[in-house]
């Protein structure tokens, strides 16, 4: 299909793509012109993209410089889930997410638990990991004997890089030699652990590791204890690991079972807890369900991670690896019911920062952190984990009672109406109508067709509302 589609409101690309050299060297305007040239109506495309530019050129420059080859800004909703009571303190939590029901679910669950003691949290550990992967052929006993000397050289040789971090109370914790030669011939690692205090620490860790590699090479080349081929070491790479099983936070909610009465009209609190427990146990044993169960957790986690300028890819990678730590991918949550009590817990690794990176650059991130009371990294771990648990609890609560589609589609109604370019008057009537009826793409489409039919008499359907409709 070519040209502008009325149905989707999108421009179709008309020009075949070719390999372009030096794209990154063009100015933003030149890049935009080049890409616009792939559209049937380049001017229209250009105007559309430019309409998303920040009105303040200084701020736009900031966004342009976050990444390479930026053409414009990509908008996402920035919302608030209020009333999170976490360890006795109330937070109104910023969330960046496009999925319609996530903020509403977080807010509803936060309110629910605020009336039952709120979320309780515990920081279990805060270690990050980095590795230098190297190949070496030689006498392993000799290497092990010389290890303390090597470790001292690694620490001393990085004193300058670690100075500021040490001043803040962090730095290198342990340095171990890991023998992986039973898995790949001649393969070893230097595995180091770090405390990066309030920064996520990726740049710090990678800088230290690259210096480790230099020191390691020098150590083998200059030590009088190594001869001939033993002096050669091949460093393959030096990089942090995003798997941080020792940077762990736990969050939980708990109450007497009878405080769950009323969650569903047809269930007592105890019956609800029993069903809920079944759902959690299914996610414990079934990987297909565990993946979706954990996805619901990350609806909340990613939203806050994004709003606070953290790296959601790193957070996701780490937690999914953690969910499979025993060799089978499973749920990140645990449930305990007994003696009339309900306790629901989420434990996961979260490597977050509240200094460095985007945290003091992105204006909305600065505001997010301010709203949260400028937390340190540990406090942010507690908040993020609690929102994750809230979203998961909200999802399971719906799933084991009325199902999620009713609520989900109600929240999605606006998106469907926008898809069909509904006017404000039509939206108002749709909101009214779909209080009673089931929302599906088809039912909304039919509803709009009915409204748009010239023979349709609105007051037959919406007594008292016809004025609104005819003002559209
Ligand atoms: C949808 O974004 C998330 C859920 O599928 C999570 C779940 O099934 O637990 C509702």
PDB file of C-alpha atoms in Angstrom, residues 131-136 143 150-151 153-154 190 207-224 226-239:
ATOM      1  CA  UNK A 131      34.484 -10.436  34.924  1.00  0.00           C
ATOM      2  CA  UNK A 132      37.719 -10.469  32.948  1.00  0.00           C
ATOM      3  CA  UNK A 133      37.519 -13.507  30.660  1.00  0.00           C
ATOM      4  CA  UNK A 134      40.930 -14.808  29.664  1.00  0.00           C
ATOM      5  CA  UNK A 135      42.716 -17.789  28.162  1.00  0.00           C
ATOM      6  CA  UNK A 136      45.995 -19.008  29.621  1.00  0.00           C
ATOM      7  CA  UNK A 143      48.996 -19.454  39.347  1.00  0.00           C
ATOM      8  CA  UNK A 150      48.096 -10.681  41.552  1.00  0.00           C
ATOM      9  CA  UNK A 151      45.085  -9.536  43.605  1.00  0.00           C
ATOM     10  CA  UNK A 153      48.508  -5.666  42.102  1.00  0.00           C
ATOM     11  CA  UNK A 154      44.935  -5.443  40.783  1.00  0.00           C
ATOM     12  CA  UNK A 190      38.886 -12.888  37.167  1.00  0.00           C
ATOM     13  CA  UNK A 207      36.679   0.958  33.810  1.00  0.00           C
ATOM     14  CA  UNK A 208      38.091  -1.072  36.702  1.00  0.00           C
ATOM     15  CA  UNK A 209      37.848  -4.309  34.704  1.00  0.00           C
ATOM     16  CA  UNK A 210      39.637  -2.869  31.676  1.00  0.00           C
ATOM     17  CA  UNK A 211      42.456  -1.766  33.982  1.00  0.00           C
ATOM     18  CA  UNK A 212      42.470  -5.262  35.518  1.00  0.00           C
ATOM     19  CA  UNK A 213      43.081  -6.646  32.023  1.00  0.00           C
ATOM     20  CA  UNK A 214      46.116  -4.391  31.537  1.00  0.00           C
ATOM     21  CA  UNK A 215      47.512  -5.402  34.952  1.00  0.00           C
ATOM     22  CA  UNK A 216      46.813  -9.087  34.262  1.00  0.00           C
ATOM     23  CA  UNK A 217      48.767  -9.026  30.979  1.00  0.00           C
ATOM     24  CA  UNK A 218      51.660  -7.224  32.667  1.00  0.00           C
ATOM     25  CA  UNK A 219      51.614  -9.719  35.546  1.00  0.00           C
ATOM     26  CA  UNK A 220      52.081 -12.734  33.253  1.00  0.00           C
ATOM     27  CA  UNK A 221      54.650 -10.976  31.084  1.00  0.00           C
ATOM     28  CA  UNK A 222      56.861  -9.646  33.863  1.00  0.00           C
ATOM     29  CA  UNK A 223      56.575 -12.146  36.718  1.00  0.00           C
ATOM     30  CA  UNK A 224      59.856 -14.058  37.131  1.00  0.00           C
ATOM     31  CA  UNK A 226      56.419 -17.627  34.509  1.00  0.00           C
ATOM     32  CA  UNK A 227      58.445 -18.801  31.556  1.00  0.00           C
ATOM     33  CA  UNK A 228      57.963 -19.241  27.801  1.00  0.00           C
ATOM     34  CA  UNK A 229      54.322 -19.711  26.708  1.00  0.00           C
ATOM     35  CA  UNK A 230      53.141 -19.133  30.304  1.00  0.00           C
ATOM     36  CA  UNK A 231      53.895 -15.458  29.766  1.00  0.00           C
ATOM     37  CA  UNK A 232      51.165 -15.198  27.130  1.00  0.00           C
ATOM     38  CA  UNK A 233      47.640 -14.437  28.202  1.00  0.00           C
ATOM     39  CA  UNK A 234      44.740 -13.771  25.868  1.00  0.00           C
ATOM     40  CA  UNK A 235      42.167 -11.454  27.415  1.00  0.00           C
ATOM     41  CA  UNK A 236      38.921 -11.974  25.496  1.00  0.00           C
ATOM     42  CA  UNK A 237      36.813  -9.315  27.203  1.00  0.00           C
ATOM     43  CA  UNK A 238      36.343  -7.319  30.378  1.00  0.00           C
ATOM     44  CA  UNK A 239      32.754  -6.469  31.246  1.00  0.00           C
TER      45      UNK A 239
END
